[in-house]
mmCIF file of C-alpha atoms in Angstrom:
data_model
loop_
_atom_site.group_PDB
_atom_site.id
_atom_site.type_symbol
_atom_site.label_atom_id
_atom_site.label_comp_id
_atom_site.label_asym_id
_atom_site.label_seq_id
_atom_site.Cartn_x
_atom_site.Cartn_y
_atom_site.Cartn_z
ATOM 1 C CA UNK F 1 0.000 0.000 0.000
ATOM 2 C CA UNK F 2 2.823 2.386 0.871
ATOM 3 C CA UNK F 3 4.478 1.773 -2.509
ATOM 4 C CA UNK F 4 1.178 2.337 -4.334
ATOM 5 C CA UNK F 5 0.649 5.641 -2.523
ATOM 6 C CA UNK F 6 4.245 6.751 -3.192
ATOM 7 C CA UNK F 7 4.016 5.909 -6.906
ATOM 8 C CA UNK F 8 0.949 8.115 -7.340
ATOM 9 C CA UNK F 9 1.158 11.860 -7.902
ATOM 10 C CA UNK F 10 -1.312 12.426 -5.072
ATOM 11 C CA UNK F 11 0.888 10.396 -2.728
ATOM 12 C CA UNK F 12 4.004 12.368 -3.648
ATOM 13 C CA UNK F 13 2.146 15.637 -3.125
ATOM 14 C CA UNK F 14 0.995 14.406 0.285
ATOM 15 C CA UNK F 15 4.593 13.543 1.208
ATOM 16 C CA UNK F 16 5.662 17.020 0.086
ATOM 17 C CA UNK F 17 2.910 18.616 2.153
ATOM 18 C CA UNK F 18 3.606 16.703 5.378
ATOM 19 C CA UNK F 19 7.392 17.044 5.125
ATOM 20 C CA UNK F 20 6.971 20.731 4.310
ATOM 21 C CA UNK F 21 4.876 21.297 7.434
ATOM 22 C CA UNK F 22 7.475 19.495 9.568
ATOM 23 C CA UNK F 23 10.179 21.791 8.209
ATOM 24 C CA UNK F 24 7.955 24.856 8.623
ATOM 25 C CA UNK F 25 7.398 24.096 12.312
ATOM 26 C CA UNK F 26 11.148 23.730 12.748
ATOM 27 C CA UNK F 27 11.775 27.034 10.960
ATOM 28 C CA UNK F 28 9.412 28.892 13.297
ATOM 29 C CA UNK F 29 11.162 27.473 16.378
ATOM 30 C CA UNK F 30 14.595 28.048 14.835
ATOM 31 C CA UNK F 31 13.774 31.676 14.031
ATOM 32 C CA UNK F 32 12.610 32.344 17.589
ATOM 33 C CA UNK F 33 15.814 30.794 18.896
ATOM 34 C CA UNK F 34 17.923 32.892 16.522
ATOM 35 C CA UNK F 35 16.355 36.092 17.820
ATOM 36 C CA UNK F 36 17.835 35.362 21.258
ATOM 37 C CA UNK F 37 21.074 36.711 19.841
ATOM 38 C CA UNK F 38 19.718 40.229 20.483
ATOM 39 C CA UNK F 39 19.805 39.493 24.235
ATOM 40 C CA UNK F 40 23.574 39.077 24.252
ATOM 41 C CA UNK F 41 26.178 36.314 24.068
ATOM 42 C CA UNK F 42 25.302 34.849 27.466
ATOM 43 C CA UNK F 43 21.657 34.287 26.561
ATOM 44 C CA UNK F 44 22.399 32.981 23.070
ATOM 45 C CA UNK F 45 25.198 30.623 24.106
ATOM 46 C CA UNK F 46 23.091 29.320 26.995
ATOM 47 C CA UNK F 47 20.262 28.582 24.562
ATOM 48 C CA UNK F 48 22.657 26.658 22.279
ATOM 49 C CA UNK F 49 23.853 24.628 25.284
ATOM 50 C CA UNK F 50 20.269 23.973 26.386
ATOM 51 C CA UNK F 51 19.512 22.438 22.983
ATOM 52 C CA UNK F 52 22.200 19.827 23.639
ATOM 53 C CA UNK F 53 20.886 18.982 27.098
ATOM 54 C CA UNK F 54 17.228 18.910 26.048
ATOM 55 C CA UNK F 55 15.447 15.921 27.564
ATOM 56 C CA UNK F 56 18.047 15.167 30.235
ATOM 57 C CA UNK F 57 18.296 13.085 32.324
ATOM 58 C CA UNK F 58 15.940 10.777 30.431
ATOM 59 C CA UNK F 59 17.773 11.507 27.167
ATOM 60 C CA UNK F 60 21.561 11.439 27.025
ATOM 61 C CA UNK F 61 23.570 14.558 26.092
ATOM 62 C CA UNK F 62 22.683 15.647 22.503
ATOM 63 C CA UNK F 63 20.391 12.634 21.900
ATOM 64 C CA UNK F 64 17.295 14.825 21.523
ATOM 65 C CA UNK F 65 19.174 17.198 19.233
ATOM 66 C CA UNK F 66 20.309 14.316 17.034
ATOM 67 C CA UNK F 67 16.767 12.929 16.974
ATOM 68 C CA UNK F 68 15.539 16.309 15.704
ATOM 69 C CA UNK F 69 18.308 16.317 13.100
ATOM 70 C CA UNK F 70 17.350 12.851 11.859
ATOM 71 C CA UNK F 71 13.692 13.852 11.509
ATOM 72 C CA UNK F 72 14.700 17.031 9.651
ATOM 73 C CA UNK F 73 17.026 15.170 7.276
ATOM 74 C CA UNK F 74 14.260 12.661 6.542
ATOM 75 C CA UNK F 75 11.825 15.525 5.884
ATOM 76 C CA UNK F 76 14.269 17.357 3.601
ATOM 77 C CA UNK F 77 15.087 14.209 1.610
ATOM 78 C CA UNK F 78 11.418 13.213 1.275
ATOM 79 C CA UNK F 79 10.486 16.756 0.221
ATOM 80 C CA UNK F 80 13.298 17.047 -2.324
ATOM 81 C CA UNK F 81 12.826 13.595 -3.845
ATOM 82 C CA UNK F 82 9.057 13.931 -4.202
ATOM 83 C CA UNK F 83 9.447 17.438 -5.661
ATOM 84 C CA UNK F 84 12.024 16.231 -8.193
ATOM 85 C CA UNK F 85 9.967 13.231 -9.243
ATOM 86 C CA UNK F 86 6.802 15.311 -9.608
ATOM 87 C CA UNK F 87 8.735 17.835 -11.678
ATOM 88 C CA UNK F 88 10.052 15.112 -13.993
ATOM 89 C CA UNK F 89 6.576 13.627 -14.278
ATOM 90 C CA UNK F 90 5.146 17.023 -15.244
ATOM 91 C CA UNK F 91 7.808 17.463 -17.942
ATOM 92 C CA UNK F 92 7.119 14.020 -19.392
ATOM 93 C CA UNK F 93 3.397 14.731 -19.419
ATOM 94 C CA UNK F 94 3.931 18.026 -21.272
ATOM 95 C CA UNK F 95 7.187 17.830 -23.290
ATOM 96 C CA UNK F 96 6.278 20.844 -25.461
ATOM 97 C CA UNK F 97 5.686 24.364 -24.161
ATOM 98 C CA UNK F 98 2.261 25.905 -23.898
ATOM 99 C CA UNK F 99 1.164 28.231 -26.683
ATOM 100 C CA UNK F 100 0.333 31.031 -24.247
ATOM 101 C CA UNK F 101 3.541 32.676 -23.111
ATOM 102 C CA UNK F 102 1.934 35.098 -20.681
ATOM 103 C CA UNK F 103 2.667 34.141 -17.092
ATOM 104 C CA UNK F 104 -0.458 32.772 -15.423
ATOM 105 C CA UNK F 105 1.087 32.000 -12.043
ATOM 106 C CA UNK F 106 2.575 34.109 -9.302
ATOM 107 C CA UNK F 107 6.273 34.829 -9.112
ATOM 108 C CA UNK F 108 6.590 32.490 -6.129
ATOM 109 C CA UNK F 109 4.915 29.662 -8.052
ATOM 110 C CA UNK F 110 7.179 30.066 -11.070
ATOM 111 C CA UNK F 111 10.314 30.099 -8.922
ATOM 112 C CA UNK F 112 9.465 27.204 -6.571
ATOM 113 C CA UNK F 113 11.881 24.843 -8.317
ATOM 114 C CA UNK F 114 14.812 27.242 -8.373
ATOM 115 C CA UNK F 115 13.949 28.352 -4.870
ATOM 116 C CA UNK F 116 14.192 24.756 -3.709
ATOM 117 C CA UNK F 117 17.622 24.398 -5.321
ATOM 118 C CA UNK F 118 18.835 27.631 -3.692
ATOM 119 C CA UNK F 119 17.596 26.481 -0.286
ATOM 120 C CA UNK F 120 19.189 23.064 -0.713
ATOM 121 C CA UNK F 121 22.573 24.600 -1.476
ATOM 122 C CA UNK F 122 22.134 27.054 1.386
ATOM 123 C CA UNK F 123 21.476 24.264 3.896
ATOM 124 C CA UNK F 124 24.776 22.630 2.930
ATOM 125 C CA UNK F 125 26.650 25.942 3.241
ATOM 126 C CA UNK F 126 24.925 26.815 6.528
ATOM 127 C CA UNK F 127 25.879 23.490 8.128
ATOM 128 C CA UNK F 128 29.472 23.739 6.924
ATOM 129 C CA UNK F 129 29.638 27.292 8.238
ATOM 130 C CA UNK F 130 27.996 27.246 11.667
ATOM 131 C CA UNK F 131 27.785 23.546 12.592
ATOM 132 C CA UNK F 132 31.059 21.985 11.454
ATOM 133 C CA UNK F 133 33.003 25.224 10.896
ATOM 134 C CA UNK F 134 34.501 23.866 7.673
ATOM 135 C CA UNK F 135 33.928 27.032 5.635
ATOM 136 C CA UNK F 136 33.635 29.416 8.575
ATOM 137 C CA UNK F 137 35.483 32.718 8.449
ATOM 138 C CA UNK F 138 37.341 34.258 11.370
ATOM 139 C CA UNK F 139 38.184 31.005 13.128
ATOM 140 C CA UNK F 140 35.381 28.678 14.255
ATOM 141 C CA UNK F 141 34.954 28.495 18.035
ATOM 142 C CA UNK F 142 33.331 25.302 19.282
ATOM 143 C CA UNK F 143 30.749 26.086 21.952
ATOM 144 C CA UNK F 144 30.635 29.815 21.139
ATOM 145 C CA UNK F 145 27.760 30.162 18.635
ATOM 146 C CA UNK F 146 27.301 33.881 19.328
ATOM 147 C CA UNK F 147 30.810 34.740 18.162
ATOM 148 C CA UNK F 148 30.530 32.343 15.207
ATOM 149 C CA UNK F 149 27.346 34.059 14.023
ATOM 150 C CA UNK F 150 28.955 37.500 14.364
ATOM 151 C CA UNK F 151 31.980 36.289 12.385
ATOM 152 C CA UNK F 152 29.788 34.968 9.569
ATOM 153 C CA UNK F 153 27.781 38.150 9.201
ATOM 154 C CA UNK F 154 30.840 40.350 9.439
ATOM 155 C CA UNK F 155 31.663 39.272 5.874
ATOM 156 C CA UNK F 156 29.853 40.626 2.810
ATOM 157 C CA UNK F 157 29.459 37.195 1.223
ATOM 158 C CA UNK F 158 28.028 35.706 4.416
ATOM 159 C CA UNK F 159 25.320 38.374 4.413
ATOM 160 C CA UNK F 160 24.599 38.018 0.684
ATOM 161 C CA UNK F 161 24.285 34.227 0.807
ATOM 162 C CA UNK F 162 22.068 34.287 3.891
ATOM 163 C CA UNK F 163 19.762 37.119 2.843
ATOM 164 C CA UNK F 164 19.254 35.750 -0.691
ATOM 165 C CA UNK F 165 18.432 32.345 0.791
ATOM 166 C CA UNK F 166 15.954 33.861 3.253
ATOM 167 C CA UNK F 167 14.184 35.748 0.461
ATOM 168 C CA UNK F 168 13.920 32.465 -1.442
ATOM 169 C CA UNK F 169 12.613 30.847 1.750
ATOM 170 C CA UNK F 170 9.899 33.478 2.078
ATOM 171 C CA UNK F 171 8.670 32.866 -1.454
ATOM 172 C CA UNK F 172 8.863 29.105 -0.933
ATOM 173 C CA UNK F 173 6.852 29.233 2.295
ATOM 174 C CA UNK F 174 4.277 31.610 0.816
ATOM 175 C CA UNK F 175 3.408 29.248 -2.012
ATOM 176 C CA UNK F 176 4.220 25.984 -0.239
ATOM 177 C CA UNK F 177 1.989 26.539 2.796
ATOM 178 C CA UNK F 178 -1.057 27.239 0.658
ATOM 179 C CA UNK F 179 -0.305 24.287 -1.646
ATOM 180 C CA UNK F 180 0.147 21.956 1.344
ATOM 181 C CA UNK F 181 -3.198 23.077 2.763
ATOM 182 C CA UNK F 182 -4.890 22.294 -0.561
ATOM 183 C CA UNK F 183 -3.195 18.902 -0.813
ATOM 184 C CA UNK F 184 -4.229 17.899 2.713
ATOM 185 C CA UNK F 185 -7.826 18.971 2.118
ATOM 186 C CA UNK F 186 -7.852 22.069 4.315
ATOM 187 C CA UNK F 187 -8.704 24.414 1.459
ATOM 188 C CA UNK F 188 -12.186 25.443 0.417
ATOM 189 C CA UNK F 189 -13.871 28.358 -1.276
ATOM 190 C CA UNK F 190 -14.524 30.022 2.075
ATOM 191 C CA UNK F 191 -11.159 29.213 3.683
ATOM 192 C CA UNK F 192 -8.780 29.910 0.801
ATOM 193 C CA UNK F 193 -8.603 33.644 1.469
ATOM 194 C CA UNK F 194 -7.699 33.025 5.125
ATOM 195 C CA UNK F 195 -5.127 30.386 4.139
ATOM 196 C CA UNK F 196 -3.486 32.786 1.690
ATOM 197 C CA UNK F 197 -3.351 35.443 4.399
ATOM 198 C CA UNK F 198 -1.736 32.994 6.829
ATOM 199 C CA UNK F 199 0.785 32.012 4.152
ATOM 200 C CA UNK F 200 1.644 35.667 3.527
ATOM 201 C CA UNK F 201 2.047 36.417 7.238
ATOM 202 C CA UNK F 202 4.180 33.312 7.844
ATOM 203 C CA UNK F 203 6.430 34.103 4.887
ATOM 204 C CA UNK F 204 6.833 37.727 5.994
ATOM 205 C CA UNK F 205 7.540 36.888 9.643
ATOM 206 C CA UNK F 206 10.039 34.147 8.816
ATOM 207 C CA UNK F 207 11.887 36.275 6.285
ATOM 208 C CA UNK F 208 12.000 39.306 8.574
ATOM 209 C CA UNK F 209 12.936 37.236 11.623
ATOM 210 C CA UNK F 210 15.831 35.461 9.940
ATOM 211 C CA UNK F 211 17.114 38.544 8.081
ATOM 212 C CA UNK F 212 17.055 40.543 11.323
ATOM 213 C CA UNK F 213 20.140 38.668 12.557
ATOM 214 C CA UNK F 214 22.583 39.643 9.751
ATOM 215 C CA UNK F 215 21.095 43.143 9.701
ATOM 216 C CA UNK F 216 21.704 43.358 13.466
ATOM 217 C CA UNK F 217 25.359 42.422 12.971
ATOM 218 C CA UNK F 218 25.810 44.802 10.027
ATOM 219 C CA UNK F 219 24.349 47.729 11.959
ATOM 220 C CA UNK F 220 26.334 47.002 15.109
ATOM 221 C CA UNK F 221 23.303 46.127 17.251
ATOM 222 C CA UNK F 222 24.815 42.664 17.589
ATOM 223 C CA UNK F 223 28.582 42.740 18.024
#
């Protein structure tokens, strides 16, 4: 049954919707945590340490954090694979272009695929920068996330990469939330306007919340 559902377009869209919601919930929590940086290094570093001790003593050190990471990786892979396969299926179903060249979809809709690619590349860069420190500038300091964030956003390319990715995220969330609601049956003629408004608000808040951190470093509010 699981294979039958996965092989269908409806099943792949459902996987995209559920995995997208999982990632959206994480993004909201992650954004709130990021904003703690405005309360100083003590508060921010304490929050980062708390994440590693979450669930103790029942859970061992970092077990809960790794469990969250595993769920997120599974969600990202499921989302990306289903999106790619649906895209290939759409191209096979319509190998030739439509006669009408006038855009009939929103900008966010037309850029969902490229937005997904940008976000995928950003995730890799973000992990290598602030988790492993592989591409980090200024000397990565294990256990000092506040200073690592300041180092990253003290470079022009760190700001450009992050802000471009967050703008792509906003567009992705704006279209993706509404699409997920339709796929999961939450949409209707009376609810669609409210769902679009929620999607707009979520996209705006997430974009503004994430971009506030590099802007805070650039303006000296965070230093």
